[in-house]
Amino acid sequence: MSLTLYQTSQGIYITPLQPEDAERLLQLRLQNRIALAPYEPKREEDFYTLNHQLQHINQRTQDALQDQAYMFGIFSLDGQLMGQITLSNVVRGVGQFADMGYFLDHQMQGNGYMTAAVGLVLGYAFRALALHRVQAAILLHNEASRRVLEKSGFQAEGVARRFIKINGMWQDHQTYAILAEDILQDK
């Protein structure tokens, strides 16, 4: 899938990660390993290898071809890979929704980059993919993600008890969602 979406006022663009991005993705994962550990599942050591990152990119490329998931790299306008944002678990039929997940280099946080990336992904989800709903679940103490979602127009829906095993423990997550009509009605 060849697609690049720009948010030049915020200084970023998103584009599907390609096999040639595997080394940069690995380096990003390695430099953020400690910072992301409290917010992600425990990772096996092979996750932090070039081969695993390449396999992950190739799998997500296949997922996109099958309309199951879409993974984008978040890049600065000068081409630096700063993070990743993914629409996954795409449901069609009467559902028409997907889950959204993301991470950003911990040194780049707090500058509005992720909020800009979320806006780009939502435009793609609702316009190009014709989804009805995008949802996200965040740890209760993840204030940075909460701010991103709320600034992006997501609404809190409830707490999913012991929802996802994060850092080795089943943890509660706040669920959020946004509907196509929430952002497309004025455009």
Coordinates of C-alpha atoms in Angstrom, one line a residue:
M1 CA 0.0 0.0 0.0
S2 CA 1.5 3.3 -1.1
L3 CA 0.1 6.1 0.9
T4 CA 1.5 9.1 2.7
L5 CA -0.6 11.5 4.8
Y6 CA 0.9 14.8 5.9
Q7 CA 0.2 17.2 8.8
T8 CA 2.7 19.8 7.8
S9 CA 1.6 22.3 10.4
Q10 CA 2.7 19.8 13.1
G11 CA 5.7 18.7 11.1
I12 CA 4.8 15.0 10.6
Y13 CA 3.6 12.5 8.1
I14 CA 2.4 8.9 8.4
T15 CA 3.0 6.2 5.8
P16 CA 2.8 2.4 6.0
L17 CA 6.0 0.9 7.3
Q18 CA 8.0 -1.0 4.6
P19 CA 10.6 -3.7 4.9
E20 CA 13.4 -1.1 4.4
D21 CA 12.1 0.6 7.7
A22 CA 12.8 -2.5 9.8
E23 CA 16.2 -1.3 11.0
R24 CA 14.8 2.1 12.0
L25 CA 11.9 0.5 13.7
L26 CA 14.2 -1.8 15.7
Q27 CA 16.3 1.1 16.8
L28 CA 13.2 3.0 17.9
R29 CA 12.0 0.0 19.8
L30 CA 15.4 -0.5 21.5
Q31 CA 15.8 3.1 22.5
N32 CA 12.3 3.1 24.0
R33 CA 12.3 -0.4 25.5
I34 CA 12.4 0.8 29.1
A35 CA 10.1 3.8 28.7
L36 CA 7.4 1.6 27.0
A37 CA 7.7 -1.4 29.3
P38 CA 5.0 -0.2 31.8
Y39 CA 2.5 0.3 28.9
E40 CA 3.0 -2.8 26.8
P41 CA 2.9 -6.6 27.0
K42 CA 6.1 -8.3 28.1
R43 CA 8.3 -8.9 25.1
E44 CA 10.4 -11.9 24.4
E45 CA 14.0 -11.1 23.6
D46 CA 13.6 -12.0 19.9
F47 CA 11.1 -9.1 19.6
Y48 CA 14.1 -6.8 19.8
T49 CA 15.8 -8.3 16.7
L50 CA 15.8 -7.1 13.1
N51 CA 14.3 -10.4 11.9
H52 CA 11.3 -10.0 14.2
Q53 CA 10.7 -6.3 13.2
L54 CA 10.9 -7.3 9.5
Q55 CA 8.4 -10.2 10.1
H56 CA 6.1 -7.8 11.9
I57 CA 6.2 -5.3 9.0
N58 CA 5.6 -8.0 6.5
Q59 CA 2.7 -9.5 8.5
R60 CA 1.0 -6.1 8.8
T61 CA 1.5 -5.5 5.0
Q62 CA -0.4 -8.8 4.4
D63 CA -3.0 -7.7 7.0
A64 CA -3.6 -4.5 5.1
L65 CA -4.1 -6.4 1.8
Q66 CA -6.7 -8.5 3.6
D67 CA -8.4 -5.4 5.3
Q68 CA -7.5 -6.7 8.8
A69 CA -5.0 -4.1 10.1
Y70 CA -3.1 -1.0 8.9
M71 CA 0.3 -0.1 10.5
F72 CA 1.8 3.3 9.8
G73 CA 5.1 4.8 10.8
I74 CA 5.0 8.3 12.2
F75 CA 7.8 10.4 10.6
S76 CA 9.1 13.9 11.0
L77 CA 9.1 15.9 7.8
D78 CA 12.9 15.2 7.5
G79 CA 12.2 11.5 7.5
Q80 CA 13.0 10.5 11.1
L81 CA 10.9 7.6 12.3
M82 CA 9.3 8.8 15.6
G83 CA 6.7 6.3 16.3
Q84 CA 4.0 3.9 15.1
I85 CA 0.2 4.0 14.9
T86 CA -1.9 1.0 14.0
L87 CA -5.5 0.3 13.2
S88 CA -6.1 -3.4 14.0
N89 CA -8.8 -6.0 14.5
V90 CA -10.8 -4.4 11.6
V91 CA -14.4 -5.7 11.8
R92 CA -16.6 -5.4 8.7
G93 CA -20.3 -6.4 8.2
V94 CA -22.6 -4.8 10.8
G95 CA -19.7 -3.6 13.0
Q96 CA -17.4 -1.5 10.7
F97 CA -14.9 -0.7 13.5
A98 CA -11.2 -1.1 14.4
D99 CA -9.0 -0.8 17.4
M100 CA -6.2 1.8 17.5
G101 CA -2.9 1.6 19.2
Y102 CA 0.2 3.7 19.1
F103 CA 3.6 4.6 20.6
L104 CA 5.9 7.6 20.2
D105 CA 9.6 8.0 21.0
H106 CA 9.6 9.1 24.6
Q107 CA 11.9 12.0 23.7
M108 CA 9.4 13.3 21.3
Q109 CA 6.3 13.2 23.6
G110 CA 4.5 16.3 24.6
N111 CA 4.8 18.1 21.3
G112 CA 1.5 17.2 19.7
Y113 CA 2.9 14.7 17.2
M114 CA 0.8 11.8 18.4
T115 CA -2.4 13.9 18.4
A116 CA -1.6 14.9 14.8
A117 CA -0.9 11.3 13.8
V118 CA -4.2 10.2 15.4
G119 CA -6.0 12.8 13.4
L120 CA -4.5 11.6 10.2
V121 CA -5.3 7.9 11.0
L122 CA -8.9 8.9 11.8
G123 CA -9.3 10.7 8.5
Y124 CA -8.0 7.5 6.7
A125 CA -10.2 5.2 8.8
F126 CA -13.4 7.2 8.3
R127 CA -12.9 8.4 4.7
A128 CA -10.8 5.8 2.9
L129 CA -11.8 2.7 4.9
A130 CA -15.4 3.9 5.6
L131 CA -15.3 2.7 9.2
H132 CA -18.0 3.7 11.5
R133 CA -16.1 3.6 14.8
V134 CA -12.5 3.6 16.1
Q135 CA -11.8 2.5 19.6
A136 CA -8.8 2.5 21.9
A137 CA -8.1 1.1 25.4
I138 CA -5.5 2.7 27.7
L139 CA -4.2 1.9 31.1
L140 CA -5.9 3.9 33.8
H141 CA -2.7 5.7 34.8
N142 CA -1.6 6.6 31.2
E143 CA -2.3 10.3 31.3
A144 CA -0.4 11.1 28.1
S145 CA -2.6 8.7 26.0
R146 CA -5.7 10.0 27.8
R147 CA -4.8 13.6 26.7
V148 CA -4.2 12.4 23.1
L149 CA -7.5 10.6 22.8
E150 CA -9.5 13.4 24.5
K151 CA -7.9 16.1 22.3
S152 CA -8.7 14.0 19.3
G153 CA -12.4 13.8 20.2
F154 CA -12.6 10.3 21.6
Q155 CA -15.2 9.8 24.4
A156 CA -14.6 7.6 27.4
E157 CA -17.0 4.7 27.5
G158 CA -16.1 2.7 30.6
V159 CA -13.5 0.5 32.3
A160 CA -12.7 -2.9 31.0
R161 CA -11.6 -4.9 34.0
R162 CA -8.3 -6.9 33.7
F163 CA -8.6 -6.3 30.0
I164 CA -5.0 -6.8 28.7
K165 CA -1.9 -8.4 30.2
I166 CA 0.5 -5.5 30.4
N167 CA 4.0 -5.8 31.7
G168 CA 3.1 -9.3 33.0
M169 CA -0.1 -8.4 34.8
W170 CA -3.7 -8.3 33.8
Q171 CA -4.7 -4.6 34.1
D172 CA -7.8 -2.5 33.9
H173 CA -8.1 -0.3 30.8
Q174 CA -10.3 2.8 30.1
T175 CA -12.1 2.3 26.8
Y176 CA -12.5 5.2 24.4
A177 CA -14.2 5.5 21.1
I178 CA -14.9 8.0 18.3
L179 CA -17.5 7.7 15.6
A180 CA -17.2 8.8 12.0
E181 CA -20.1 11.2 12.6
D182 CA -18.2 12.9 15.4
I183 CA -15.6 14.3 13.1
L184 CA -17.2 14.1 9.6
Q185 CA -20.4 16.0 10.3
D186 CA -18.8 19.4 10.0
K187 CA -16.6 18.7 7.0

